[in-house]
Tab-separated table of C-alpha atoms in Angstrom:
chain	number	residue	atom	x	y	z
T	1	MET	CA	0.682	-4.555	-93.215
T	2	THR	CA	-0.041	-8.218	-93.932
T	3	ASP	CA	-2.493	-7.192	-96.699
T	4	LEU	CA	0.266	-5.194	-98.380
T	5	ASN	CA	2.712	-8.094	-98.191
T	6	ASN	CA	0.104	-10.453	-99.561
T	7	SER	CA	-0.682	-8.053	-102.376
T	8	ALA	CA	2.983	-7.728	-103.283
T	9	ALA	CA	3.408	-11.495	-103.187
T	10	HIS	CA	0.379	-11.931	-105.485
T	11	GLU	CA	1.862	-9.378	-107.883
T	12	GLN	CA	5.196	-11.213	-107.884
T	13	ASP	CA	3.446	-14.509	-108.489
T	14	ALA	CA	1.565	-12.962	-111.439
T	15	VAL	CA	4.790	-11.606	-112.961
T	16	ILE	CA	6.591	-14.923	-112.554
T	17	PHE	CA	3.613	-16.720	-114.132
T	18	ALA	CA	3.531	-14.261	-117.030
T	19	ARG	CA	7.234	-14.681	-117.683
T	20	GLU	CA	7.099	-18.475	-117.642
T	21	SER	CA	3.918	-18.784	-119.606
T	22	PHE	CA	4.284	-16.128	-122.294
T	23	LEU	CA	7.971	-16.349	-123.362
T	24	GLY	CA	6.602	-18.970	-125.779
T	25	GLU	CA	4.259	-16.354	-127.201
T	26	LEU	CA	7.233	-14.072	-127.892
T	27	LYS	CA	9.013	-16.940	-129.604
T	28	THR	CA	5.994	-17.514	-131.829
T	29	LEU	CA	5.833	-13.864	-132.758
T	30	ASN	CA	9.582	-13.909	-133.425
T	31	ARG	CA	9.173	-16.922	-135.717
T	32	ASP	CA	6.228	-15.437	-137.595
T	33	TYR	CA	7.794	-11.960	-137.907
T	34	PRO	CA	11.542	-12.551	-137.790
T	35	ASN	CA	12.561	-8.966	-138.498
T	36	THR	CA	10.455	-7.398	-135.745
T	37	GLY	CA	11.238	-6.764	-132.104
T	38	PHE	CA	8.418	-7.472	-129.633
T	39	GLY	CA	8.162	-6.514	-126.076
T	40	ILE	CA	5.618	-6.860	-123.258
T	41	SER	CA	5.478	-4.232	-120.580
T	42	LEU	CA	3.731	-5.185	-117.338
T	43	ARG	CA	3.019	-2.515	-114.654
T	44	THR	CA	1.626	-3.703	-111.351
T	45	HIS	CA	-0.898	-1.836	-109.252
T	46	SER	CA	1.886	-1.156	-106.721
T	47	GLY	CA	3.959	0.598	-109.385
T	48	GLN	CA	6.530	-2.087	-110.266
T	49	HIS	CA	7.483	-2.337	-113.953
T	50	TYR	CA	8.503	-5.559	-115.704
T	51	LEU	CA	9.616	-6.092	-119.313
T	52	LEU	CA	9.601	-9.209	-121.478
T	53	ALA	CA	11.145	-9.068	-124.935
T	54	ASN	CA	12.460	-11.089	-127.822
T	55	ALA	CA	16.098	-10.705	-128.983
T	56	ARG	CA	15.236	-8.021	-131.577
T	57	MET	CA	13.563	-5.594	-129.118
T	58	PRO	CA	16.009	-2.977	-127.880
T	59	LEU	CA	16.140	-2.906	-124.140
T	60	PRO	CA	16.255	0.240	-121.959
T	61	ALA	CA	19.130	1.227	-119.746
T	62	SER	CA	16.633	1.136	-116.839
T	63	LYS	CA	13.395	-0.859	-116.924
T	64	SER	CA	11.558	2.183	-115.441
T	65	ASP	CA	12.250	3.976	-118.757
T	66	GLY	CA	10.330	1.358	-120.739
T	67	PHE	CA	11.432	0.202	-124.207
T	68	PRO	CA	13.487	2.843	-126.015
T	69	THR	CA	11.896	2.074	-129.404
T	70	GLY	CA	8.800	0.506	-130.643
T	71	ARG	CA	5.220	1.414	-130.987
T	72	ARG	CA	2.328	0.244	-128.930
T	73	VAL	CA	0.412	-2.461	-130.726
T	74	ALA	CA	-2.172	-3.078	-127.962
T	75	CYS	CA	-2.722	-2.126	-124.334
T	76	LEU	CA	-5.022	-3.123	-121.485
T	77	GLU	CA	-5.308	-0.959	-118.385
T	78	ASN	CA	-6.747	-1.706	-114.937
T	79	GLY	CA	-6.578	-5.482	-115.054
T	80	ASP	CA	-6.918	-7.691	-112.004
T	81	ARG	CA	-3.181	-8.137	-111.393
T	82	PHE	CA	-1.625	-5.454	-113.639
T	83	SER	CA	-2.412	-1.774	-113.915
T	84	SER	CA	-1.311	-2.063	-117.546
T	85	ILE	CA	-0.208	-4.674	-120.029
T	86	GLU	CA	1.293	-3.378	-123.244
T	87	VAL	CA	2.564	-5.193	-126.333
T	88	LEU	CA	5.032	-3.176	-128.380
T	89	ALA	CA	6.678	-3.780	-131.731
T	90	ASP	CA	10.011	-2.317	-132.692
T	91	SER	CA	9.317	0.625	-134.980
T	92	GLU	CA	12.122	-0.037	-137.545
T	93	GLY	CA	11.059	-3.575	-138.338
T	94	TYR	CA	7.402	-2.790	-137.891
T	95	GLU	CA	7.319	-0.166	-140.682
T	96	THR	CA	8.070	-2.777	-143.313
T	97	ILE	CA	5.182	-5.037	-142.362
T	98	THR	CA	2.152	-5.225	-144.669
T	99	PRO	CA	-1.303	-4.095	-143.454
T	100	ARG	CA	-2.478	-7.678	-143.344
T	101	ALA	CA	0.521	-8.709	-141.203
T	102	GLU	CA	-0.102	-5.690	-138.979
T	103	ALA	CA	-3.709	-6.875	-138.448
T	104	GLU	CA	-2.422	-10.351	-137.621
T	105	ILE	CA	0.053	-8.928	-135.129
T	106	LEU	CA	-2.737	-6.894	-133.525
T	107	GLY	CA	-4.872	-10.004	-133.190
T	108	ASN	CA	-1.963	-11.911	-131.632
T	109	ALA	CA	-1.211	-9.068	-129.275
T	110	LEU	CA	-4.878	-8.782	-128.134
T	111	ASN	CA	-5.002	-12.545	-127.536
T	112	LEU	CA	-1.764	-12.386	-125.558
T	113	ILE	CA	-3.022	-9.531	-123.397
T	114	ALA	CA	-6.313	-11.370	-122.812
T	115	ARG	CA	-4.441	-14.524	-121.797
T	116	ILE	CA	-2.108	-12.672	-119.450
T	117	ASP	CA	-4.953	-10.784	-117.778
T	118	THR	CA	-7.225	-13.814	-117.489
T	119	LEU	CA	-4.698	-16.306	-116.221
T	120	THR	CA	-2.881	-14.038	-113.787
T	121	GLY	CA	-6.223	-12.667	-112.549
T	122	ILE	CA	-7.265	-15.987	-111.054
T	123	PRO	CA	-6.444	-16.037	-107.338
T	124	ALA	CA	-4.363	-18.947	-106.128
T	125	GLN	CA	-7.060	-19.935	-103.575
T	126	GLY	CA	-9.796	-19.974	-106.220
T	127	ALA	CA	-12.163	-17.429	-107.672
T	128	ASP	CA	-14.529	-17.369	-104.665
T	129	HIS	CA	-11.857	-16.051	-102.239
T	130	ALA	CA	-10.999	-12.710	-103.760
T	131	PRO	CA	-13.003	-9.766	-105.125
T	132	ARG	CA	-13.035	-9.291	-108.852
T	133	ILE	CA	-12.389	-5.922	-110.455
T	134	THR	CA	-13.686	-5.286	-113.915
T	135	ALA	CA	-10.878	-4.485	-116.347
T	136	THR	CA	-11.276	-1.928	-119.058
T	137	GLY	CA	-9.288	-1.842	-122.230
T	138	THR	CA	-7.899	1.207	-123.997
T	139	GLY	CA	-9.034	0.229	-127.441
T	140	GLY	CA	-12.074	-1.000	-129.276
């Protein structure tokens, strides 16, 4: 039972860290693409679901429903702390973005996912105290 409590505590720590560290990333995306809503969906290995979004991303009635609009820009599955990390862009604003801007958003989204996975995957006691699980992405 202690292992389950420790695992849940580590997941909560990772979520809190992601929220504190990556709200700035959402602000940057908001500044660079002011007519687009962006959201980050974090699912933990224990099944918890957390959402981070800028002001233009419509929020769901229940977080378990996920974002009501938007399309997936990038996703990573089976990370160290999260079973999935998704970056979504609101579909209405996203449709007016040029192909070049879309490529830039994809690059930003992939960097954001990599930072979340890398930084939240480092155990608090140090890398030598916990087993590492190789994460696999869903894209190329």
